Amino acid sequence: MRSYYAYPVLAALGLATGCNRAPEAEAGRPNIILIMSDDMGYSDLGCFGGEILTPNLDRLAANGIRFTQFYNNARSCPSRASLLTGCYPHQTGIGHMTSTPENNSQHDLGVPGYRGALNRSCVTIAEVLKEAGYSTLMTGKWHLGIADSTEWPLNRGFEKFYGLIPGASNFFKPESPRGITFMNDPVIIKDDNYYTTDAFTDYAIQLIGESKEKSPENPFFLYLAYTAPHWPLHAPPEVVKKYRGKYMDGWTVLRENRFARMKQMGLIDPEWELSPQYSMDWDSLSKEKKEEMDLRMAIYAAMIDRMDWNIGRLTGYLEENGMMENTVIFFLNDNGACAEFAELGSGPAEQLGTEEGYVLSYGQAWANASNTPFREYKHWIHEGGISTPLIVHWPKGIPANRRGKMLNEHGILPDIMASCIELAGTEYPSEYAGNKVTALSGKSLVPLLKGEDKVLHPEPVFWEHEGNRGVRLGKFKLVQKWDKDVPVRWELYDMETDRTEIRDLSAEMPGKVNEMDRMYDEWASTHLVLPWDSVQVLYQRKRESEQNTNR
């Protein structure tokens, strides 16, 4: 039987495993670590109301700041594009998705907002910070362009990279075409103890150590993009064992328990209602099916547990080497919990708990619980699709009287770029490598971290993904769910009194709907956003062209 542990992969290669940087040497610009999880629900972490054991993230939250209304872009690559560039996703060329290893031009529709890879009209955090004298490091999931290495991390500002170029892989045995890359070269995994979440952390620690040995005067920027808890459901068996049987009461009880904890913790207004449950009655399942569903959720929980354990390894390394005090850590997620591909999950039950399988998911019923108290999931612009926990930890920069606080100002992914620019003491460029650069859409979070109370986004902010659309203007949110079989219409909600989106105000406030609708149309027309019907026509033309070419 395998045993799973932190293994000295790089030490075996004869590389450095640490540094002896003195604490007092970290007095200048901060190191910056950006950690992103993958397909995790809003309430999964302990510090956001969940029962999953996440002591290391809970500790960062208790000594840092939690943003309770931070938003992503509802899907993996559009979120990652905004996160790293400070722009809306369509402006980066990733208005829908990036292409896959099986078809590396699949999502290149030949129009600027839908090229399937980062364009050269945007810059990444790594490109900006590298120019400012930072060492730039990345481990984990890229998912921002796959066709060739010109679209990969080393050509977008990162000096070192270890991880996954496409969007998902086997956690135990990642193999081509969804294998691991080091720098620009494929890695053949031979270690029987390999687990991607562990390996991404091993290399993160390793690359920090190397950067400090090479350039001890330079701060570093690390982007650590975990693939957990994205499917396939893969986790070390001893971690899964901790959670077996804990979900036998079902998703209804889990939602209610999380909802109660979130109210008690002050994460949500006690007056908000719990959103409707979109899943079958747990008691309608057979005993065997309940046990299978318990196992699916146990593996999912174990994936988050293991990620948190690895974050503890990373922060422990920083503390041991005197770097924790002046390191800013951001932790957030790329989209809401994933309801793919069926209500009760996908993939053969006999593969659960093994190292086999690929499209092994926990399903809509558990995703509904993971997103407590919100509606909808990954893909959609209702709160369950775009709400992410955001934890920011910075001992040197966050005043003692701010630590442990929860801030309710709404923010968006481009704010991370703006924050990194302020932290690094640099400027966002108007040109880069001979290309004109799209204007920054974010606002720095740093003043909020240091104690300033202000409205971060008095202007409207926007979303669009697969025809699902949204606008946030102050306390109001206008949102629309695309459906090919049903005429679409806007819904309007008051986020102060009804963030769970229960009471649609559109009929009562048509003037506000029209005002925000006009704002959306103006934004879409200036940010390379096409109507979803038009995008589908482009996909159809592309398929027909490829079929004609292959005849």
Coordinates of C-alpha atoms in Angstrom, one line a residue, residues 9-539:
V9 CA 11.9 15.2 -5.1
L10 CA 14.3 18.1 -5.8
A11 CA 16.8 17.2 -3.2
A12 CA 17.2 14.0 -5.0
L13 CA 18.3 16.0 -8.0
G14 CA 21.0 17.7 -6.0
L15 CA 19.2 21.1 -5.9
A16 CA 19.0 23.5 -3.0
T17 CA 16.2 22.9 -0.6
G18 CA 16.2 26.1 1.5
C19 CA 17.9 29.3 2.3
N20 CA 19.4 30.9 5.4
R21 CA 17.9 34.4 4.8
A22 CA 18.0 36.4 8.1
P23 CA 14.7 37.8 9.3
E24 CA 16.1 41.4 9.4
A25 CA 17.0 41.2 5.7
E26 CA 13.3 41.0 4.8
A27 CA 12.7 44.7 5.6
G28 CA 12.1 46.1 2.1
R29 CA 9.4 45.3 -0.5
P30 CA 7.3 42.3 0.5
N31 CA 7.4 38.9 -1.1
I32 CA 4.1 38.1 -2.7
I33 CA 2.5 34.6 -2.8
L34 CA -0.7 34.1 -4.8
I35 CA -2.4 30.8 -4.0
M36 CA -5.4 29.7 -6.0
S37 CA -7.6 26.6 -5.4
D38 CA -9.6 25.0 -8.2
D39 CA -13.4 24.4 -8.2
M40 CA -13.9 24.9 -4.4
G41 CA -17.1 26.0 -2.9
Y42 CA -17.6 29.3 -0.9
S43 CA -18.3 27.5 2.4
D44 CA -15.8 24.6 2.2
L45 CA -13.0 26.1 4.4
G46 CA -13.3 26.1 8.2
C47 CA -12.9 29.9 8.3
F48 CA -15.8 30.3 5.9
G49 CA -18.2 28.0 7.7
G50 CA -17.1 24.5 6.5
E51 CA -16.5 21.3 8.5
I52 CA -13.5 20.3 6.4
L53 CA -10.3 20.6 8.5
T54 CA -8.3 23.6 7.2
P55 CA -6.2 24.7 10.2
N56 CA -3.5 26.5 8.2
L57 CA -5.8 28.6 6.1
D58 CA -7.9 29.2 9.3
R59 CA -4.7 30.5 11.0
L60 CA -4.0 32.8 8.0
A61 CA -7.5 34.2 8.2
A62 CA -7.4 34.7 12.0
N63 CA -4.2 36.7 11.6
G64 CA -5.1 38.4 8.4
I65 CA -8.2 39.7 6.7
R66 CA -11.1 37.8 5.0
F67 CA -13.0 39.5 2.1
T68 CA -16.5 38.1 2.2
Q69 CA -17.7 39.6 -1.2
F70 CA -14.8 38.9 -3.5
Y71 CA -15.7 37.8 -7.0
N72 CA -14.1 35.6 -9.7
N73 CA -15.2 35.0 -13.3
A74 CA -17.2 31.7 -12.8
R75 CA -14.8 29.5 -14.7
S76 CA -11.2 28.4 -14.6
C77 CA -9.3 30.1 -17.4
P78 CA -11.3 33.3 -17.6
S79 CA -10.7 33.7 -13.9
R80 CA -7.0 33.0 -14.2
A81 CA -6.7 35.4 -17.1
S82 CA -8.2 38.2 -15.1
L83 CA -6.2 37.3 -12.0
L84 CA -2.9 37.5 -13.7
T85 CA -3.5 40.4 -16.0
G86 CA -5.8 42.8 -14.2
C87 CA -8.2 42.9 -17.2
Y88 CA -11.5 41.5 -18.0
P89 CA -11.2 38.0 -19.6
H90 CA -12.4 38.9 -23.1
Q91 CA -9.7 41.7 -23.2
T92 CA -7.0 39.0 -22.7
G93 CA -8.3 36.8 -25.5
I94 CA -10.0 34.3 -23.2
G95 CA -13.6 35.3 -23.4
H96 CA -14.7 31.7 -23.2
M97 CA -12.1 28.9 -22.7
T98 CA -8.5 27.9 -23.6
S99 CA -7.9 25.1 -26.0
T100 CA -7.2 21.5 -24.9
P101 CA -4.2 19.1 -25.5
E102 CA -6.5 17.1 -27.8
N103 CA -7.3 20.1 -30.0
N104 CA -4.9 23.0 -29.5
S105 CA -6.9 25.5 -31.6
Q106 CA -10.3 24.4 -30.3
H107 CA -11.3 27.7 -28.7
D108 CA -9.6 30.0 -31.2
L109 CA -12.6 31.6 -33.0
G110 CA -10.5 34.1 -34.9
V111 CA -11.9 37.2 -33.2
P112 CA -10.0 39.2 -30.6
G113 CA -12.0 38.3 -27.5
Y114 CA -12.1 34.6 -28.2
R115 CA -8.6 33.4 -29.2
G116 CA -8.2 30.7 -26.5
A117 CA -4.9 32.0 -25.1
L118 CA -3.5 35.2 -23.5
N119 CA -2.9 37.9 -26.1
R120 CA -0.1 40.4 -26.1
S121 CA -2.4 43.3 -25.4
C122 CA -2.2 42.4 -21.7
V123 CA 0.7 41.9 -19.3
T124 CA 0.9 39.4 -16.4
I125 CA 1.7 40.1 -12.8
A126 CA 4.9 38.2 -13.4
E127 CA 5.9 40.4 -16.4
V128 CA 5.3 43.6 -14.4
L129 CA 7.0 42.4 -11.2
K130 CA 10.0 40.9 -13.1
E131 CA 10.7 44.3 -14.6
A132 CA 10.5 45.7 -11.0
G133 CA 13.2 43.3 -9.8
Y134 CA 11.2 40.4 -8.4
S135 CA 12.1 36.8 -8.9
T136 CA 9.0 35.3 -10.6
L137 CA 8.0 31.7 -9.8
M138 CA 5.1 29.5 -10.6
T139 CA 4.0 26.0 -9.7
G140 CA 0.7 24.3 -10.5
K141 CA -2.0 24.9 -13.1
W142 CA -1.5 27.3 -16.0
H143 CA -4.6 26.9 -18.3
L144 CA -4.0 30.1 -20.2
G145 CA -2.7 28.8 -23.5
I146 CA -1.5 25.4 -24.7
A147 CA -0.6 25.5 -28.5
D148 CA 3.1 25.8 -27.9
S149 CA 5.6 27.1 -25.4
T150 CA 5.2 30.7 -26.6
E151 CA 1.9 30.7 -24.7
W152 CA 3.4 29.1 -21.5
P153 CA 4.6 30.6 -18.2
L154 CA 8.2 31.2 -19.2
N155 CA 7.1 33.4 -22.0
R156 CA 4.7 35.3 -19.8
G157 CA 7.2 36.6 -17.2
F158 CA 7.9 33.6 -15.0
E159 CA 11.5 32.7 -14.6
K160 CA 10.8 29.2 -13.2
F161 CA 7.8 26.9 -13.8
Y162 CA 6.8 23.4 -12.6
G163 CA 3.2 22.3 -13.2
L164 CA 0.4 21.5 -15.5
I165 CA -0.2 23.4 -18.8
P166 CA -3.8 22.2 -19.5
G167 CA -6.7 22.4 -17.1
A168 CA -6.8 19.0 -15.3
S169 CA -4.9 15.7 -14.9
N170 CA -4.7 12.5 -12.9
F171 CA -3.4 13.5 -9.4
F172 CA -1.3 10.4 -8.9
K173 CA -0.1 9.6 -12.5
P174 CA -0.3 12.7 -14.7
E175 CA 0.7 11.6 -18.1
S176 CA 0.9 13.1 -21.6
P177 CA -1.0 14.9 -23.1
R178 CA -2.0 16.1 -19.6
G179 CA 1.3 15.6 -17.9
I180 CA 3.7 17.7 -15.9
T181 CA 6.1 20.3 -17.3
F182 CA 9.3 21.6 -15.7
M183 CA 10.4 24.8 -17.3
N184 CA 9.3 24.0 -20.9
D185 CA 10.1 20.3 -20.8
P186 CA 7.9 17.3 -20.1
V187 CA 8.4 15.4 -16.9
I188 CA 8.1 11.6 -16.7
I189 CA 6.7 10.7 -13.2
K190 CA 8.3 7.6 -11.8
D191 CA 7.8 8.2 -8.1
D192 CA 5.2 5.8 -6.6
N193 CA 4.4 8.4 -3.9
Y194 CA 3.6 11.2 -6.4
Y195 CA 0.6 13.4 -5.7
T196 CA 0.3 16.7 -7.6
T197 CA -0.8 18.8 -4.6
D198 CA 2.3 17.7 -2.7
A199 CA 4.6 18.1 -5.8
F200 CA 3.4 21.6 -6.5
T201 CA 4.2 22.6 -2.9
D202 CA 7.6 20.8 -3.0
Y203 CA 8.6 22.8 -6.0
A204 CA 7.2 26.0 -4.7
I205 CA 9.4 25.7 -1.6
Q206 CA 12.4 24.6 -3.8
L207 CA 12.1 27.5 -6.2
I208 CA 11.8 30.1 -3.4
G209 CA 15.0 28.6 -1.9
E210 CA 16.8 28.8 -5.3
S211 CA 15.7 32.4 -5.9
K212 CA 17.0 33.5 -2.5
E213 CA 20.3 31.8 -3.0
K214 CA 20.7 33.3 -6.5
S215 CA 19.4 36.8 -5.7
P216 CA 19.1 37.2 -2.0
E217 CA 18.4 40.9 -2.3
N218 CA 15.4 40.4 -4.6
P219 CA 11.9 39.8 -3.3
F220 CA 9.9 37.0 -5.0
F221 CA 6.5 36.6 -6.5
L222 CA 5.1 33.0 -6.3
Y223 CA 2.0 31.9 -8.1
L224 CA 0.9 28.6 -6.6
A225 CA -2.1 27.3 -8.5
Y226 CA -3.4 24.0 -7.1
T227 CA -5.6 21.7 -9.1
A228 CA -7.5 20.6 -5.9
P229 CA -10.3 20.0 -5.5
H230 CA -11.1 19.9 -9.2
W231 CA -12.0 16.5 -10.5
P232 CA -10.9 13.7 -10.8
L233 CA -11.7 12.8 -7.2
H234 CA -8.2 11.7 -6.1
A235 CA -6.8 11.9 -2.6
P236 CA -4.4 10.0 -0.3
P237 CA -6.4 7.1 1.3
E238 CA -5.3 8.0 4.8
V239 CA -6.8 11.5 4.4
V240 CA -10.0 10.2 2.8
K241 CA -10.3 7.9 5.8
K242 CA -10.7 10.9 8.1
Y243 CA -13.9 11.9 6.4
R244 CA -15.6 8.5 5.6
G245 CA -19.0 8.4 7.3
K246 CA -19.1 12.2 8.1
Y247 CA -21.4 12.9 5.2
M248 CA -23.9 10.1 5.8
D249 CA -26.5 12.6 7.0
G250 CA -26.6 14.0 3.4
W251 CA -26.5 17.3 1.7
T252 CA -29.6 18.9 3.3
V253 CA -28.2 18.6 6.8
L254 CA -24.7 19.7 5.6
R255 CA -26.2 22.9 4.1
E256 CA -28.2 23.7 7.2
N257 CA -25.2 23.1 9.5
R258 CA -22.9 25.3 7.4
F259 CA -25.6 28.0 7.1
A260 CA -25.9 28.1 10.9
R261 CA -22.2 28.3 11.4
M262 CA -21.8 31.1 8.8
K263 CA -24.4 33.2 10.7
Q264 CA -22.7 32.5 14.0
M265 CA -19.3 33.5 12.6
G266 CA -20.7 36.7 11.1
L267 CA -19.9 35.7 7.5
I268 CA -23.5 36.3 6.4
D269 CA -26.4 38.5 7.6
P270 CA -28.7 36.5 9.9
E271 CA -31.6 37.9 8.0
W272 CA -30.6 36.3 4.7
E273 CA -32.5 33.2 3.6
L274 CA -30.9 30.0 2.6
S275 CA -31.2 29.6 -1.1
P276 CA -33.4 26.7 -2.4
Q277 CA -32.0 23.2 -2.5
Y278 CA -31.5 21.9 -6.0
S279 CA -31.1 18.2 -5.3
M280 CA -33.1 15.1 -4.6
D281 CA -34.1 14.0 -1.2
W282 CA -31.2 12.2 0.5
D283 CA -33.5 9.7 2.1
S284 CA -34.7 8.6 -1.4
L285 CA -31.3 7.0 -2.0
S286 CA -30.5 3.4 -1.3
K287 CA -28.0 2.5 1.5
E288 CA -25.5 1.6 -1.2
K289 CA -25.9 4.9 -3.0
K290 CA -25.6 6.9 0.2
E291 CA -22.3 5.2 0.9
E292 CA -21.1 6.0 -2.5
M293 CA -22.1 9.6 -2.2
D294 CA -20.5 9.8 1.2
L295 CA -17.3 8.5 -0.4
R296 CA -17.4 11.1 -3.2
M297 CA -17.7 13.9 -0.7
A298 CA -15.1 12.4 1.6
I299 CA -12.6 12.3 -1.2
Y300 CA -13.5 15.9 -2.2
A301 CA -13.0 17.0 1.5
A302 CA -9.7 15.1 1.6
M303 CA -8.4 17.0 -1.4
I304 CA -9.0 20.3 0.4
D305 CA -7.6 18.9 3.6
R306 CA -4.4 17.9 1.8
M307 CA -4.1 21.3 0.1
D308 CA -4.4 23.0 3.4
W309 CA -1.7 20.7 4.9
N310 CA 0.6 21.7 2.0
I311 CA -0.1 25.4 2.6
G312 CA 1.0 24.7 6.2
R313 CA 4.3 23.2 4.8
L314 CA 4.8 26.4 2.8
T315 CA 4.1 28.8 5.6
G316 CA 6.3 26.7 7.9
Y317 CA 9.1 27.0 5.5
L318 CA 8.7 30.8 5.4
E319 CA 8.7 31.0 9.1
E320 CA 11.8 28.8 9.5
N321 CA 13.7 31.0 7.1
G322 CA 12.6 34.4 8.4
M323 CA 10.4 35.3 5.5
M324 CA 6.9 35.2 6.9
E325 CA 6.8 38.6 8.4
N326 CA 7.1 40.5 5.1
T327 CA 5.4 38.1 2.8
V328 CA 1.9 38.9 1.5
I329 CA -0.2 35.8 1.0
F330 CA -3.4 35.9 -1.1
F331 CA -5.6 32.8 -1.1
L332 CA -8.7 32.6 -3.3
N333 CA -10.6 30.2 -5.7
D334 CA -11.2 30.3 -9.4
N335 CA -15.0 29.7 -9.5
G336 CA -17.8 28.4 -7.5
A337 CA -18.2 24.7 -6.7
C338 CA -18.6 22.4 -9.7
A339 CA -21.9 20.7 -10.5
E340 CA -20.4 18.8 -13.4
F341 CA -21.5 16.3 -14.8
A342 CA -24.6 15.0 -13.1
E343 CA -26.6 15.5 -9.9
L344 CA -25.0 12.5 -8.2
G345 CA -21.5 12.9 -9.7
S346 CA -19.8 11.2 -12.6
G347 CA -17.4 8.4 -13.2
P348 CA -17.6 4.7 -12.2
A349 CA -18.2 4.2 -8.5
E350 CA -15.6 1.4 -8.5
Q351 CA -12.9 3.9 -9.4
L352 CA -13.5 5.9 -6.3
G353 CA -10.7 5.6 -3.8
T354 CA -8.3 4.3 -6.4
E355 CA -5.6 6.1 -8.6
E356 CA -7.7 5.5 -11.7
G357 CA -10.3 7.5 -13.5
Y358 CA -10.4 11.0 -14.9
V359 CA -13.9 12.5 -15.0
L360 CA -14.7 11.5 -11.4
S361 CA -16.8 14.2 -9.8
Y362 CA -19.0 14.7 -6.7
G363 CA -21.9 16.2 -8.6
Q364 CA -24.5 18.9 -8.3
A365 CA -26.1 17.8 -5.0
W366 CA -22.8 18.2 -3.1
A367 CA -21.8 21.3 -5.0
N368 CA -25.1 22.9 -3.9
A369 CA -23.9 22.3 -0.3
S370 CA -20.3 23.5 -1.0
N371 CA -21.8 26.8 -2.2
T372 CA -23.9 27.3 0.9
P373 CA -25.8 29.7 1.1
F374 CA -25.8 30.7 -2.5
R375 CA -27.5 29.8 -5.8
E376 CA -25.9 28.1 -8.8
Y377 CA -22.4 26.9 -9.5
K378 CA -19.3 27.2 -11.7
H379 CA -20.3 28.6 -15.1
W380 CA -23.1 30.9 -13.8
I381 CA -23.0 34.5 -12.6
H382 CA -25.3 34.0 -9.6
E383 CA -23.4 34.2 -6.3
G384 CA -22.7 30.5 -6.2
G385 CA -20.8 30.7 -9.4
I386 CA -18.6 33.8 -8.8
S387 CA -18.2 34.1 -5.0
T388 CA -14.8 33.2 -3.6
P389 CA -13.2 33.3 -0.2
L390 CA -10.3 35.7 -0.2
I391 CA -7.8 35.5 2.6
V392 CA -5.0 38.1 2.8
H393 CA -2.2 37.6 5.3
W394 CA 0.7 40.1 5.8
P395 CA 2.1 40.4 9.4
K396 CA 4.2 43.4 8.6
G397 CA 1.6 45.4 6.7
I398 CA -1.8 44.6 8.4
P399 CA -2.2 46.5 11.6
A400 CA -2.8 44.4 14.7
N401 CA -6.3 45.9 15.1
R402 CA -7.2 44.8 11.6
R403 CA -6.2 41.1 12.0
G404 CA -9.0 38.7 12.0
K405 CA -11.5 41.1 10.5
M406 CA -13.9 40.4 7.7
L407 CA -14.4 43.1 5.1
N408 CA -17.6 43.2 3.1
E409 CA -16.5 45.6 0.3
H410 CA -16.9 43.8 -3.0
G411 CA -13.8 43.2 -5.1
I412 CA -12.9 41.6 -8.4
L413 CA -9.9 39.6 -9.7
P414 CA -8.2 42.5 -11.4
D415 CA -7.8 44.1 -7.9
I416 CA -5.0 41.5 -7.3
M417 CA -2.9 43.0 -10.1
A418 CA -3.5 46.5 -8.8
S419 CA -2.5 45.3 -5.3
C420 CA 0.7 43.6 -6.4
I421 CA 1.7 46.8 -8.3
E422 CA 1.3 48.9 -5.2
L423 CA 3.0 46.3 -3.0
A424 CA 6.0 46.2 -5.4
G425 CA 6.2 50.0 -5.6
T426 CA 6.0 49.9 -9.4
E427 CA 3.6 51.1 -12.1
Y428 CA 1.3 49.4 -14.6
P429 CA 2.7 49.8 -18.1
S430 CA 1.0 51.5 -21.0
E431 CA 3.3 49.5 -23.4
Y432 CA 5.2 46.2 -23.0
A433 CA 7.6 44.5 -25.4
G434 CA 6.5 46.8 -28.2
N435 CA 2.8 46.3 -27.6
K436 CA 0.2 48.7 -26.4
V437 CA -1.3 47.3 -23.1
T438 CA -5.0 47.3 -22.2
A439 CA -5.8 49.6 -19.3
L440 CA -6.0 48.1 -15.8
S441 CA -9.5 47.3 -14.5
G442 CA -8.6 46.7 -10.8
K443 CA -8.3 48.8 -7.6
S444 CA -5.6 48.1 -5.0
L445 CA -6.7 46.3 -1.8
V446 CA -3.7 47.6 0.1
P447 CA -5.4 50.7 1.6
L448 CA -8.1 48.4 3.0
L449 CA -5.5 46.0 4.4
K450 CA -3.9 48.9 6.2
G451 CA -7.1 50.3 7.8
E452 CA -8.6 52.7 5.3
D453 CA -12.4 52.3 5.0
K454 CA -13.6 53.2 1.6
V455 CA -15.9 51.9 -1.2
L456 CA -13.5 50.0 -3.4
H457 CA -15.7 49.9 -6.6
P458 CA -18.3 52.7 -6.7
E459 CA -18.3 52.2 -10.5
P460 CA -20.1 49.1 -12.0
V461 CA -18.3 45.8 -12.4
F462 CA -19.3 43.2 -15.0
W463 CA -19.3 39.5 -15.9
E464 CA -20.1 37.4 -18.9
H465 CA -19.5 33.7 -19.5
E466 CA -21.4 31.5 -21.9
G467 CA -24.2 34.0 -22.2
N468 CA -24.5 34.2 -18.4
R469 CA -24.2 37.9 -17.6
G470 CA -24.0 40.2 -14.6
V471 CA -23.5 43.8 -13.3
R472 CA -22.8 44.9 -9.8
L473 CA -23.5 48.6 -9.1
G474 CA -23.2 49.5 -5.4
K475 CA -25.7 47.3 -3.5
F476 CA -27.5 46.2 -6.6
K477 CA -26.7 43.2 -8.8
L478 CA -28.3 42.5 -12.2
V479 CA -27.9 38.9 -13.3
Q480 CA -29.1 36.7 -16.2
K481 CA -28.9 33.0 -16.8
W482 CA -28.6 32.0 -20.4
D483 CA -30.9 29.1 -21.6
K484 CA -31.3 28.2 -25.2
D485 CA -34.8 26.9 -24.5
V486 CA -36.1 29.8 -22.4
P487 CA -36.3 33.5 -23.2
V488 CA -33.6 35.1 -21.0
R489 CA -34.4 38.0 -18.7
W490 CA -32.6 40.1 -16.1
E491 CA -33.1 39.5 -12.4
L492 CA -32.3 42.3 -9.9
Y493 CA -31.2 41.8 -6.3
D494 CA -30.2 43.9 -3.3
M495 CA -26.9 42.5 -2.1
E496 CA -27.2 44.2 1.3
T497 CA -30.5 42.5 2.2
D498 CA -30.6 39.5 -0.1
R499 CA -27.2 38.2 -1.2
T500 CA -28.7 34.7 -1.6
E501 CA -30.8 36.1 -4.5
I502 CA -34.2 35.0 -3.3
R503 CA -36.3 38.2 -4.0
D504 CA -36.1 39.4 -7.6
L505 CA -36.7 43.1 -7.7
S506 CA -36.8 43.5 -11.5
A507 CA -40.5 44.0 -11.7
E508 CA -40.5 46.5 -8.9
M509 CA -37.5 48.5 -10.2
P510 CA -37.6 48.6 -14.0
G511 CA -35.7 51.9 -14.1
K512 CA -32.8 50.4 -12.2
V513 CA -32.9 47.4 -14.6
N514 CA -32.8 49.6 -17.6
E515 CA -30.0 51.7 -16.2
M516 CA -27.8 48.7 -15.5
D517 CA -28.7 47.0 -18.7
R518 CA -27.4 50.0 -20.6
M519 CA -24.2 49.9 -18.6
Y520 CA -23.8 46.3 -19.5
D521 CA -24.3 46.9 -23.2
E522 CA -21.7 49.7 -23.2
W523 CA -19.2 47.6 -21.3
A524 CA -19.7 44.6 -23.7
S525 CA -19.3 46.8 -26.7
T526 CA -15.9 48.2 -25.5
H527 CA -14.5 45.0 -23.9
L528 CA -14.6 42.5 -26.9
V529 CA -17.7 40.7 -25.5
L530 CA -19.9 39.1 -28.1
P531 CA -23.5 37.8 -27.6
W532 CA -23.4 34.1 -26.8
D533 CA -25.6 33.3 -29.9
S534 CA -22.9 34.9 -32.1
V535 CA -20.2 33.0 -30.3
Q536 CA -22.0 29.7 -31.0
V537 CA -22.3 30.6 -34.7
L538 CA -18.5 31.1 -34.7
Y539 CA -18.0 27.7 -33.1

